[in-house]
PDB file of C-alpha atoms in Angstrom:
ATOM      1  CA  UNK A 201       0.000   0.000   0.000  1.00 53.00           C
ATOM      2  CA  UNK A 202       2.754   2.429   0.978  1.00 53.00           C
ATOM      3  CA  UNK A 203       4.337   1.484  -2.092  1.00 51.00           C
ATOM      4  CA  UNK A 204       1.250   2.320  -4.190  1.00 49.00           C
ATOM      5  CA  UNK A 205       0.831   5.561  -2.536  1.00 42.00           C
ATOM      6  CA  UNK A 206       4.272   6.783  -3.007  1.00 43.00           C
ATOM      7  CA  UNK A 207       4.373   6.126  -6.641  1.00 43.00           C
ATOM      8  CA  UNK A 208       0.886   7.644  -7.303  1.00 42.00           C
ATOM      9  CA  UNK A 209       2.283  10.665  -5.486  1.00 42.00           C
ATOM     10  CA  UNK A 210       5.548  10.649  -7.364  1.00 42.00           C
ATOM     11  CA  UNK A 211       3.163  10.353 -10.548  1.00 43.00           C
ATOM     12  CA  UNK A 212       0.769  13.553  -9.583  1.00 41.00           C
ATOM     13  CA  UNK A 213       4.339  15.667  -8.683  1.00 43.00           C
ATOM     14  CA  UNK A 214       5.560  14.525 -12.316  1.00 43.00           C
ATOM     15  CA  UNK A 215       2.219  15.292 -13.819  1.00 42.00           C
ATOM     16  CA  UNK A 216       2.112  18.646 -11.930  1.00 44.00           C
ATOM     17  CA  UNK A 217       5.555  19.707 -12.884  1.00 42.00           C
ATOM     18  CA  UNK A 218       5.012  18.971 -16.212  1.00 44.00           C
ATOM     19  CA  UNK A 219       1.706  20.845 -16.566  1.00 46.00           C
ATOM     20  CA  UNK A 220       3.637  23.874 -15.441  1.00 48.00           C
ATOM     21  CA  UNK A 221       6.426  23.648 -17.700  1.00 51.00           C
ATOM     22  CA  UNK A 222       4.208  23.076 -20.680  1.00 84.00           C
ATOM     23  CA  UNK A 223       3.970  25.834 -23.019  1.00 91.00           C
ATOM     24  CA  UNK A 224       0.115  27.586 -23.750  1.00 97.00           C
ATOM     25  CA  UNK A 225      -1.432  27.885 -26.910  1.00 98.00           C
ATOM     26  CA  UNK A 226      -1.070  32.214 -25.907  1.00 98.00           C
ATOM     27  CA  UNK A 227       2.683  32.053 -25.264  1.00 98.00           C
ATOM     28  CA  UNK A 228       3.092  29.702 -28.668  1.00 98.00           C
ATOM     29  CA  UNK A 229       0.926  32.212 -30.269  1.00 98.00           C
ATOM     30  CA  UNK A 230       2.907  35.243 -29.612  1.00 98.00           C
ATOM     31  CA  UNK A 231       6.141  33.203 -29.630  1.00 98.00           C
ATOM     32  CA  UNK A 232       5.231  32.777 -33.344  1.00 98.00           C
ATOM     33  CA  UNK A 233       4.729  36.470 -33.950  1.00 98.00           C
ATOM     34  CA  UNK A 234       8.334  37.068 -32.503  1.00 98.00           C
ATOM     35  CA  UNK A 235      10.131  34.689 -34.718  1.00 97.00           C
ATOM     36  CA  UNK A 236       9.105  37.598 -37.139  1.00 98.00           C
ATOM     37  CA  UNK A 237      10.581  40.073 -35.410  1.00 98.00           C
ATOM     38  CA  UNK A 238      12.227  43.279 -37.196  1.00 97.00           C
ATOM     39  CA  UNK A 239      10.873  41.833 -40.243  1.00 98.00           C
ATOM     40  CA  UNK A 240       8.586  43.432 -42.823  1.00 98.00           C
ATOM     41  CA  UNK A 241       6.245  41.514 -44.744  1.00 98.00           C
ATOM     42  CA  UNK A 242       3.745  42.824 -47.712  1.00 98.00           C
ATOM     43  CA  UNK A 243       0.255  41.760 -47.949  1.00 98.00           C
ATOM     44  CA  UNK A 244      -3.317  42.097 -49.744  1.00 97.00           C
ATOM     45  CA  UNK A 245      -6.961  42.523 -48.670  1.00 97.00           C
ATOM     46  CA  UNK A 246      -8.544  39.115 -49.420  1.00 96.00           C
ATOM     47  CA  UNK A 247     -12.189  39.676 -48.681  1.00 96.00           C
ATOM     48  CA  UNK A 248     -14.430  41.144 -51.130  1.00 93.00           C
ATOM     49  CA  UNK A 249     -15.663  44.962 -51.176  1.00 90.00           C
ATOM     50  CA  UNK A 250     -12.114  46.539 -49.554  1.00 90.00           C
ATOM     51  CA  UNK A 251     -12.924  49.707 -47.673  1.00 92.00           C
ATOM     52  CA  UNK A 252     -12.153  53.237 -49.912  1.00 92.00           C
ATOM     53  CA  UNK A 253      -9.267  54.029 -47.659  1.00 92.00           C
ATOM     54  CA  UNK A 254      -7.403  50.616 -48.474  1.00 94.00           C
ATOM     55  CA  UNK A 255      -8.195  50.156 -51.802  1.00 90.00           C
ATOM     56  CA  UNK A 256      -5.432  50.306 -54.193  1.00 92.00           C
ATOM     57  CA  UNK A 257      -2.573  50.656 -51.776  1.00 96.00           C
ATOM     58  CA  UNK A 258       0.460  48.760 -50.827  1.00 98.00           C
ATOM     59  CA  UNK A 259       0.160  47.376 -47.657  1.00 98.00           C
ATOM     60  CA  UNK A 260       2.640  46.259 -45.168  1.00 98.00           C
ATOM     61  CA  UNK A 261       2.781  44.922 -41.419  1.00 98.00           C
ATOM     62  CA  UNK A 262       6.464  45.113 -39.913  1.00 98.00           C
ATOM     63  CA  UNK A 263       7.047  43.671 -36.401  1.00 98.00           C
ATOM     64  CA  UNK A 264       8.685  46.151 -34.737  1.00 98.00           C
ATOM     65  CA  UNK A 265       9.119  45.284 -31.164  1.00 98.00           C
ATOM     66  CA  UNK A 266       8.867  42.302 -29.102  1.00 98.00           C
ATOM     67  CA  UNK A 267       9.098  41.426 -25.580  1.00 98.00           C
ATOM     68  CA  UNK A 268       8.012  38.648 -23.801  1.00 96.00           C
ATOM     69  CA  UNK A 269       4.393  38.873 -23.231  1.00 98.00           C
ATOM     70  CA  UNK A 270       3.790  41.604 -25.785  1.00 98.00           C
ATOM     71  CA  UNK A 271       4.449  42.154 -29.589  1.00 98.00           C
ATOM     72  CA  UNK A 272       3.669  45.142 -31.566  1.00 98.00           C
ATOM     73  CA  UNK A 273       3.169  45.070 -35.239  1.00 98.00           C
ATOM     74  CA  UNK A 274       2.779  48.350 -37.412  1.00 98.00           C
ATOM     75  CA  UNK A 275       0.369  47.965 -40.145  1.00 98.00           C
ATOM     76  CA  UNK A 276       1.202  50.388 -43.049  1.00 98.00           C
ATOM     77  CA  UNK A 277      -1.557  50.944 -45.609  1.00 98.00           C
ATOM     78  CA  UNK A 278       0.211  53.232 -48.739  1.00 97.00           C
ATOM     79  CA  UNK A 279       1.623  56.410 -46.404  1.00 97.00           C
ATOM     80  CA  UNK A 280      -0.619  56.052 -43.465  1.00 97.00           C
ATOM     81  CA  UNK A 281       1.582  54.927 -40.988  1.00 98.00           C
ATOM     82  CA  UNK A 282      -0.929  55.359 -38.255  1.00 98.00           C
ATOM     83  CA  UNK A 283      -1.410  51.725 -37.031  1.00 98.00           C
ATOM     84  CA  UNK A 284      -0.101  49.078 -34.703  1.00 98.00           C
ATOM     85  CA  UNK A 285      -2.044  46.205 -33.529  1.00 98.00           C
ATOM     86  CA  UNK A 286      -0.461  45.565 -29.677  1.00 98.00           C
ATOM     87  CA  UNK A 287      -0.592  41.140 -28.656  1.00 98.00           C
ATOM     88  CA  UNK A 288      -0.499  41.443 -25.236  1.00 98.00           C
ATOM     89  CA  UNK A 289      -0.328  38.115 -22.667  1.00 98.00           C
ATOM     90  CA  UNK A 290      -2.735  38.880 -19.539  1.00 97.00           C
ATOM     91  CA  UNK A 291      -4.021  36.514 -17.087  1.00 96.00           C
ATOM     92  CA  UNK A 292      -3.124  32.791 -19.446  1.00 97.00           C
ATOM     93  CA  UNK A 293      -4.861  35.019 -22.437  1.00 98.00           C
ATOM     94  CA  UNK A 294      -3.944  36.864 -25.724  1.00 98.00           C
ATOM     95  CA  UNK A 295      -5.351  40.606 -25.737  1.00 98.00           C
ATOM     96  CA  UNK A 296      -5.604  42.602 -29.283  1.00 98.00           C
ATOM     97  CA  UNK A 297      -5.019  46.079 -29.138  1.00 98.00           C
ATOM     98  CA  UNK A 298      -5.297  48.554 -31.973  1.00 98.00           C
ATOM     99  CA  UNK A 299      -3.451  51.480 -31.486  1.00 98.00           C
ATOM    100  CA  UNK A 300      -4.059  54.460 -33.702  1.00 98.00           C
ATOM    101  CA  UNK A 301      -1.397  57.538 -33.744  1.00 98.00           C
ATOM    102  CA  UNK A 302      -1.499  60.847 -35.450  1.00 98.00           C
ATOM    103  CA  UNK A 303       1.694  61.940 -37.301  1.00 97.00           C
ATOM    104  CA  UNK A 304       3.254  63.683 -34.365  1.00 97.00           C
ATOM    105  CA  UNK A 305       2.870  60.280 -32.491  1.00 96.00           C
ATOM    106  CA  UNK A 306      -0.529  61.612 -30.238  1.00 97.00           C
ATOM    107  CA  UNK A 307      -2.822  58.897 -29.678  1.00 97.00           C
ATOM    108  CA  UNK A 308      -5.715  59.269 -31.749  1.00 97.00           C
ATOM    109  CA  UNK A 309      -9.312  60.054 -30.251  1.00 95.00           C
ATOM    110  CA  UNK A 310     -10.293  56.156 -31.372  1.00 95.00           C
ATOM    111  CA  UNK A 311      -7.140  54.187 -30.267  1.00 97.00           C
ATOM    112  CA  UNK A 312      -6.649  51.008 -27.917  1.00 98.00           C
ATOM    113  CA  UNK A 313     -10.051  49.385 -29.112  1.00 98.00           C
ATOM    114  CA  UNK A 314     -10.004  45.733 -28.916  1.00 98.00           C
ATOM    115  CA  UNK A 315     -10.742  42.672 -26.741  1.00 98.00           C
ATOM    116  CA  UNK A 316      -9.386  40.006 -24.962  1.00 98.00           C
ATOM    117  CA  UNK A 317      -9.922  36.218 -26.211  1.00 97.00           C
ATOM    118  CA  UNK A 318     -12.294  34.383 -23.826  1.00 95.00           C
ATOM    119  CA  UNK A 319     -10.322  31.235 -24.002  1.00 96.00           C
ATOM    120  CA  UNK A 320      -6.488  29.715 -25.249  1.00 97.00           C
ATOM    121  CA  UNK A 321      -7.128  29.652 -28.552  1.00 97.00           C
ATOM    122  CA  UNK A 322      -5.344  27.832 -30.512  1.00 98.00           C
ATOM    123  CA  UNK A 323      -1.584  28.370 -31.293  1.00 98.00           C
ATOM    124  CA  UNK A 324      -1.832  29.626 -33.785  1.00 98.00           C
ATOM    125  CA  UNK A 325      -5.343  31.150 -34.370  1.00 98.00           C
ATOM    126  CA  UNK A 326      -6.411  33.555 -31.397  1.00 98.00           C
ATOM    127  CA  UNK A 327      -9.942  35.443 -31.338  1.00 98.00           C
ATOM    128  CA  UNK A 328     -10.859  38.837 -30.211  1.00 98.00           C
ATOM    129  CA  UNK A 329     -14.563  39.814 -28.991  1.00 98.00           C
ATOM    130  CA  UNK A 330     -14.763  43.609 -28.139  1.00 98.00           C
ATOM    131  CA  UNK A 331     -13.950  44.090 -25.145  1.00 98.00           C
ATOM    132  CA  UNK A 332     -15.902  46.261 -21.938  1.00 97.00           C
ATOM    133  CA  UNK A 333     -13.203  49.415 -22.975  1.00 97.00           C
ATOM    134  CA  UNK A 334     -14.029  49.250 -26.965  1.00 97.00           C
ATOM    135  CA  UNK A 335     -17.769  49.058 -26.086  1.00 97.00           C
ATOM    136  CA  UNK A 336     -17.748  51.933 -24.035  1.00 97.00           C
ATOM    137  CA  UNK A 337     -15.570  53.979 -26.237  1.00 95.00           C
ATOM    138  CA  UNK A 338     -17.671  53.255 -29.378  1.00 95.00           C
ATOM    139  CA  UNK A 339     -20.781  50.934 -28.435  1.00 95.00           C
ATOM    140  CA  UNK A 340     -21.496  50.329 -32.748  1.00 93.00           C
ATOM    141  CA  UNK A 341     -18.802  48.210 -32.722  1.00 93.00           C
ATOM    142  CA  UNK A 342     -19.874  45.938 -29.467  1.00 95.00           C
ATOM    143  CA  UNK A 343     -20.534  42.961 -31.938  1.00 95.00           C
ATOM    144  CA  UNK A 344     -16.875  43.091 -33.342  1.00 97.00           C
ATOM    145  CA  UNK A 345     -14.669  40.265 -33.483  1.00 98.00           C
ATOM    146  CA  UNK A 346     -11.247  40.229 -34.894  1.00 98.00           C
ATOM    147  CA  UNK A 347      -8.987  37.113 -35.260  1.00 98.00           C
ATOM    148  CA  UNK A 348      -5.555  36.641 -35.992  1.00 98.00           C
ATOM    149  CA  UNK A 349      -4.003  33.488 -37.596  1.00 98.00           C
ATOM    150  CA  UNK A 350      -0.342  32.668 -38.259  1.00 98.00           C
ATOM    151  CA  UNK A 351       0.071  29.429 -40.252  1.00 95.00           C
ATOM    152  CA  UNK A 352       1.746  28.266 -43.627  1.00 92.00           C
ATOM    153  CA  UNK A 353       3.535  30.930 -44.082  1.00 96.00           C
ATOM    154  CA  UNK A 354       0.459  33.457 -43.518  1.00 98.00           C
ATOM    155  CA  UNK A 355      -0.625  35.506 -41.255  1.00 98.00           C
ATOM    156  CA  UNK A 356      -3.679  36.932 -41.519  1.00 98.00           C
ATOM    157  CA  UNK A 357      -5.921  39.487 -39.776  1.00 98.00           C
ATOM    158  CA  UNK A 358      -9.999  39.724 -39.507  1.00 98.00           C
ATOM    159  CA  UNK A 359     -12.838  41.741 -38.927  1.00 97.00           C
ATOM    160  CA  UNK A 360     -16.100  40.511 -38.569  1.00 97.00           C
ATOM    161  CA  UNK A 361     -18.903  42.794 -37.513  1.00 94.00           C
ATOM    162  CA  UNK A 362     -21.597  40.097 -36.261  1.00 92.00           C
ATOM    163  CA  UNK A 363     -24.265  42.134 -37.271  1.00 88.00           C
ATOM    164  CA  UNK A 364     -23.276  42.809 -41.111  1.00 89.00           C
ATOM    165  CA  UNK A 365     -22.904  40.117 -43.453  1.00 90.00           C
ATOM    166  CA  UNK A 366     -19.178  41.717 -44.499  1.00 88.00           C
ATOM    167  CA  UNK A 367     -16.170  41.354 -43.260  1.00 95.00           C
ATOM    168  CA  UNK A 368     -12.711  42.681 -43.559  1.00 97.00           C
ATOM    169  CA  UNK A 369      -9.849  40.307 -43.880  1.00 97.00           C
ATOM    170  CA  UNK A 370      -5.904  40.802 -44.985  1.00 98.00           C
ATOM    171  CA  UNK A 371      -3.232  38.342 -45.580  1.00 98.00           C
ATOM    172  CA  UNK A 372       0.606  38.875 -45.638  1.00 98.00           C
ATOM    173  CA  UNK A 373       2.496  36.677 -47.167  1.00 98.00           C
ATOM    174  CA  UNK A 374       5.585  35.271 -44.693  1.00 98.00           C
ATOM    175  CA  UNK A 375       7.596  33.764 -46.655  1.00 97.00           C
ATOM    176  CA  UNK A 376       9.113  37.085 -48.437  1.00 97.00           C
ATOM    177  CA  UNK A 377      10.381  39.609 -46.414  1.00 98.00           C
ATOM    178  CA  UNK A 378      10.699  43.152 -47.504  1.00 98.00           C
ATOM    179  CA  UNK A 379      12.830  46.081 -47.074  1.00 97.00           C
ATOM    180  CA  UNK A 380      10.819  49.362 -45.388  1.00 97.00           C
ATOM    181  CA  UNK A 381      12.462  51.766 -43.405  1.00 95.00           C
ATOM    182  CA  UNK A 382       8.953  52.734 -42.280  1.00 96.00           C
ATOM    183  CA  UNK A 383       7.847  53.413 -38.734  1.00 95.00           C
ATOM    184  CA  UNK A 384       4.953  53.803 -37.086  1.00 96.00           C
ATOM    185  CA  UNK A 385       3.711  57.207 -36.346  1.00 95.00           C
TER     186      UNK A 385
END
């Protein structure tokens, strides 16, 4: 009996320690964004109807800083310079961020909108329901949900407005880098 006992205790303290090593689905997730890091990448709108202010220009995303539980990546669309979605790891979670600058750098009236996933995700799909913050700072966008994937050699970033049938969807292509000297504003 003791011997049955120590060995299903050795076995819980070996299961334990290895459930806390294990890596997350969130931390695999934004590990994958930072083996992109410094690097530029172009990219295309892939959903039907493109909004005005997109259509027609070259657009790029360019990782430009990484840490461990955050990663910033600029998204250039022609010379608008103005945005940077912010991964952020909070609480076991990934949190979106969009954060929208003026060409000074000032933060724009309609910046930091975004949400939080409700779950792990996957590692390397992660979604993003508007969170209490976006909803109070612009409550016609409470029913948006934005995911991110970053697989095959694509990474690609979504917009889906629950109650429209549209949707808004780019992809950027991994496997070439780019040369920008770019920054976000």
């Amino acid at each position: 009996m003791k011997n049955i006992l120590a060995f299903s205790f050795a076995f819980l303290f070996t299961l334990a320690s290895f459930a806390q090593s294990s890596t997350s689905n969130p931390q695999k997730f934004l590990a994958s964004l930072r083996e992109h890091c410094g690097k530029a990448y172009k990219g295309e709108i892939v959903s039907p109807n493109p909004p005005a202010d997109f259509k027609d220009k070259e657009l790029i995303m360019k990782v430009v800083s990484c840490k461990e539980k955050e990663v910033k990546i600029s998204f250039f669309v022609g010379e608008d310079l103005s945005r940077t979605w912010v991964f952020t790891l909070e609480d076991g979670k990934v949190k979106l961020k969009h954060d929208h600058r003026h060409q000074d750098g000032t933060p724009d009236k309609v910046t930091m909108y975004g949400g939080t996933a409700t779950n792990t995700g996957f590692a390397d799909m992660q979604f993003f329901p508007s969170d209490q913050e976006t909803v109070d700072m612009m409550s016609s966008i409470a029913g948006n949900v934005w995911w991110v994937t970053i697989k095959d050699n694509k990474y690609t970033y979504n917009l889906k407005r629950v109650d429209s049938t549209g949707f808004f969807s780019a992809s950027f292509d991994l496997s070439n880098t780019v040369e920008t000297d770019k920054m976000p504003w």
